[in-house]
Short mmCIF file of C-alpha atoms in Angstrom, two decimals:
data_model
loop_
_atom_site.label_atom_id
_atom_site.label_comp_id
_atom_site.label_asym_id
_atom_site.label_seq_id
_atom_site.Cartn_x
_atom_site.Cartn_y
_atom_site.Cartn_z
CA MET G 195 13.12 11.20 13.00
CA PRO G 196 9.29 11.29 12.44
CA LEU G 197 6.54 9.17 11.20
CA ASN G 198 6.55 10.30 7.32
CA ILE G 199 2.53 10.59 7.10
CA TYR G 200 1.16 11.77 3.92
CA ILE G 201 -2.39 13.25 4.40
CA ILE G 202 -3.63 13.31 0.90
CA SER G 203 -5.98 16.25 0.29
CA HIS G 204 -7.42 16.10 -3.16
CA PRO G 205 -10.81 16.82 -3.34
CA ILE G 206 -11.88 13.66 -4.83
CA ILE G 207 -10.32 11.41 -2.37
CA SER G 208 -11.56 13.83 0.49
CA THR G 209 -15.30 13.47 -0.78
CA LEU G 210 -14.64 9.29 -1.08
CA SER G 211 -12.77 9.29 2.10
CA THR G 212 -15.61 11.25 3.85
CA GLN G 213 -18.04 8.12 2.78
CA ILE G 214 -16.41 5.63 3.23
CA ILE G 215 -15.40 6.38 7.25
CA TYR G 216 -18.95 7.11 7.41
CA SER G 217 -20.44 4.15 6.16
CA ILE G 218 -17.59 2.50 8.47
CA GLN G 219 -19.29 4.72 11.69
CA LYS G 220 -22.14 3.92 10.91
CA ASN G 221 -21.13 -0.46 10.82
CA ASN G 222 -23.28 0.08 7.15
CA LYS G 223 -22.40 -1.53 4.01
CA ILE G 224 -19.69 0.24 2.25
CA ASN G 225 -19.52 1.04 -1.36
CA GLU G 226 -16.79 -1.11 -3.29
CA SER G 227 -16.87 1.24 -6.18
CA ILE G 228 -15.79 4.05 -3.66
CA TYR G 229 -14.05 1.79 -1.85
CA ASN G 230 -11.85 0.68 -4.68
CA GLU G 231 -11.56 4.12 -5.97
CA ILE G 232 -10.25 6.02 -3.55
CA ASN G 233 -7.46 2.70 -3.16
CA PHE G 234 -6.77 3.15 -6.42
CA LEU G 235 -5.84 7.46 -6.13
CA LEU G 236 -4.37 6.34 -3.48
CA ILE G 237 -2.04 3.66 -5.31
CA TYR G 238 -1.14 6.18 -7.41
CA GLU G 239 -0.34 9.11 -4.97
CA LEU G 240 1.92 6.95 -3.87
CA LEU G 241 3.82 5.59 -6.89
CA ARG G 242 3.81 8.93 -7.86
CA LYS G 243 7.49 9.24 -6.08
CA TRP G 244 8.37 5.69 -6.06
CA ILE G 245 8.31 4.43 -9.14
CA LYS G 246 11.40 6.41 -11.37
CA VAL G 247 11.01 6.08 -15.00
CA LYS G 248 13.97 6.31 -17.89
CA ASN G 249 13.34 7.97 -20.64
CA ILE G 250 15.29 6.68 -24.22
CA TYR G 251 15.42 9.20 -26.97
CA ILE G 252 16.04 7.43 -30.73
CA LYS G 253 17.10 9.63 -32.71
CA ASP G 254 15.58 8.92 -36.88
CA ILE G 255 16.70 10.66 -39.90
CA ASN G 256 13.63 13.44 -39.31
CA TYR G 257 12.57 13.00 -35.52
CA ILE G 258 13.20 12.22 -32.33
CA LYS G 259 11.51 8.89 -31.00
CA GLU G 260 10.97 9.12 -27.35
CA ILE G 261 10.46 5.96 -25.24
CA SER G 262 9.73 5.88 -21.34
CA ILE G 263 11.32 2.71 -19.35
CA TYR G 264 10.73 1.62 -16.17
CA ASN G 265 13.45 0.58 -14.42
CA PRO G 266 13.78 -3.42 -15.43
CA LYS G 267 15.39 -4.56 -11.73
CA GLU G 268 12.51 -3.09 -9.50
CA SER G 269 9.68 -5.12 -8.64
CA TYR G 270 6.39 -4.52 -6.40
CA ILE G 271 4.21 -6.76 -4.49
CA LEU G 272 1.15 -5.45 -3.10
CA PHE G 273 -0.67 -6.76 0.01
CA ALA G 274 -4.09 -6.43 0.16
CA ASN G 275 -7.45 -8.60 0.98
CA LEU G 276 -8.35 -9.05 -2.75
CA GLU G 277 -11.77 -9.48 -2.00
CA LYS G 278 -12.19 -5.72 -1.06
CA CYS G 279 -10.52 -4.72 -4.09
CA TYR G 280 -10.41 -6.95 -7.15
CA ASN G 281 -11.63 -4.34 -9.59
CA ILE G 282 -8.69 -2.71 -9.67
CA ILE G 283 -5.93 -5.71 -9.55
CA ASN G 284 -6.08 -5.48 -13.95
CA SER G 285 -5.76 -1.65 -13.81
CA LEU G 286 -2.46 -1.83 -11.30
CA LYS G 287 -0.91 -4.57 -13.23
CA ILE G 288 -0.97 -2.64 -15.99
CA LEU G 289 0.43 0.28 -14.30
CA ILE G 290 3.46 -0.96 -12.50
CA PRO G 291 5.77 -3.21 -13.46
CA LYS G 292 5.97 -6.92 -12.35
CA LEU G 293 3.84 -6.71 -9.44
CA SER G 294 2.82 -9.50 -7.08
CA ILE G 295 -0.64 -9.54 -5.49
CA ILE G 296 -0.96 -11.59 -2.27
CA HIS G 297 -4.29 -11.56 -0.61
CA THR G 298 -4.07 -10.95 3.07
CA ASN G 299 -7.33 -11.93 5.28
CA THR G 300 -6.91 -10.12 8.87
CA TYR G 301 -8.34 -12.64 11.84
CA LYS G 302 -8.29 -13.05 15.44
CA ASP G 303 -5.60 -15.21 16.72
CA LYS G 304 -6.84 -17.60 20.60
CA ASN G 305 -5.28 -14.30 22.49
CA TYR G 306 -7.38 -11.60 20.77
CA ASN G 307 -4.39 -10.89 19.38
CA THR G 308 -5.09 -9.23 15.77
CA LYS G 309 -3.91 -10.81 12.96
CA ILE G 310 -2.84 -10.22 9.30
CA HIS G 311 -2.54 -14.04 7.11
CA TYR G 312 -0.57 -14.51 4.15
CA LYS G 313 0.34 -17.40 1.80
CA TYR G 314 3.55 -16.03 -0.15
CA ASN G 315 6.26 -18.69 -1.05
CA GLN G 316 8.86 -17.03 -2.23
CA GLU G 317 10.29 -15.60 0.42
CA LYS G 318 13.75 -14.34 -1.26
CA HIS G 319 11.29 -11.84 -3.78
CA LEU G 320 10.12 -10.42 -1.04
CA LYS G 321 13.59 -9.23 0.04
CA ASN G 322 14.32 -7.45 -3.29
CA SER G 323 11.24 -5.87 -4.02
CA LYS G 324 8.87 -2.82 -3.21
CA ILE G 325 6.02 -3.64 -0.84
CA ILE G 326 2.84 -1.91 -0.74
CA ILE G 327 0.47 -2.95 2.38
CA VAL G 328 -2.86 -2.28 1.95
CA GLN G 329 -5.26 -1.15 4.63
CA GLN G 330 -8.94 0.09 5.40
CA VAL G 331 -8.47 1.68 8.34
CA LEU G 332 -5.23 0.82 10.28
CA ASN G 333 -6.36 0.84 14.05
CA ASN G 334 -4.86 -1.94 15.06
CA LYS G 335 -1.70 -3.91 15.93
CA SER G 336 -1.81 -6.20 13.13
CA VAL G 337 0.39 -4.48 10.65
CA ILE G 338 2.95 -3.45 13.61
CA ASN G 339 3.41 -7.30 13.76
CA PHE G 340 3.59 -7.82 9.92
CA ILE G 341 6.22 -5.13 9.43
CA HIS G 342 8.26 -6.62 11.76
CA GLU G 343 7.55 -10.25 10.26
CA LEU G 344 8.43 -8.54 6.89
CA ILE G 345 11.60 -6.85 8.56
CA ASN G 346 13.07 -9.57 10.72
CA HIS G 347 12.14 -12.82 9.49
CA TYR G 348 12.83 -12.02 5.52
CA ASN G 349 15.58 -9.14 5.79
CA VAL G 350 12.79 -6.19 4.12
CA HIS G 351 14.30 -2.88 4.63
CA ILE G 352 11.74 -0.41 6.16
CA THR G 353 12.33 2.27 3.30
CA SER G 354 10.80 -0.52 1.04
CA ILE G 355 7.74 -0.84 2.87
CA LYS G 356 4.92 1.58 2.50
CA ILE G 357 1.23 1.50 3.85
CA ILE G 358 -1.66 3.11 1.92
CA CYS G 359 -5.00 3.42 4.13
CA ILE G 360 -8.36 5.33 4.36
CA ALA G 361 -8.23 6.36 8.06
CA CYS G 362 -5.68 6.29 10.50
CA ASN G 363 -5.80 5.58 14.22
CA SER G 364 -3.46 8.32 15.79
CA LYS G 365 -2.71 5.81 19.03
CA ILE G 366 -1.70 3.60 16.43
CA LEU G 367 0.56 5.67 14.53
CA GLU G 368 2.28 6.61 17.60
CA ILE G 369 2.80 3.15 18.33
CA ILE G 370 4.36 2.62 14.59
CA ASN G 371 6.13 5.72 15.33
CA LYS G 372 7.89 4.87 18.47
CA LYS G 373 9.13 0.98 16.06
CA TYR G 374 9.30 2.52 12.56
CA THR G 375 10.24 5.71 12.68
CA ASN G 376 11.35 5.40 8.37
CA LEU G 377 8.03 4.68 7.09
CA GLU G 378 5.62 5.70 4.92
CA ILE G 379 2.27 5.79 5.54
CA TYR G 380 0.03 7.24 3.17
CA THR G 381 -3.87 8.40 4.32
CA THR G 382 -6.52 10.56 3.79
CA LYS G 383 -7.78 11.55 7.63
CA ILE G 384 -6.39 10.96 10.80
CA ILE G 385 -8.74 9.37 13.20
CA ASN G 386 -9.68 9.33 16.82
CA ILE G 387 -11.56 5.58 17.62
#
């Protein structure tokens, strides 16, 4: 089964992503407000299919009141570099029920392998949560190692993990496709860096 890649082609998202990718390619400083807006829009697109809402109808004498509620058994964990997307946290906390946010750092180890570092002390929570990984550009194997750790060390099912990124490197997508065919990735562009 092929990798599930959703390329979001909404005109606003395309315009914002083009500006960010141009800044990355020219090594210019990325406009934080544009970066936050595109992350918010990508998370919105991801959640449209993922969050399940139940409607409850309460009949009164003269009218019927409708209340929409989230499934109380679902919880979400967002892995992101909070230094880059801190402005959307309050909005996400309002929109997403039972959201935990975990700060991640990307660094190079002594063998020059890129790794994702995070501190999280509630491993039992990981297995039962839906996980969203936010990356600026998916262009190294760190996210593959991170997914491997979530699946093998914390018993997270691959269908409970989704990635959002502004751009994806086609070579990294090929590697991910060989290992994790059921993974879903939401992006704006596939690039060859």
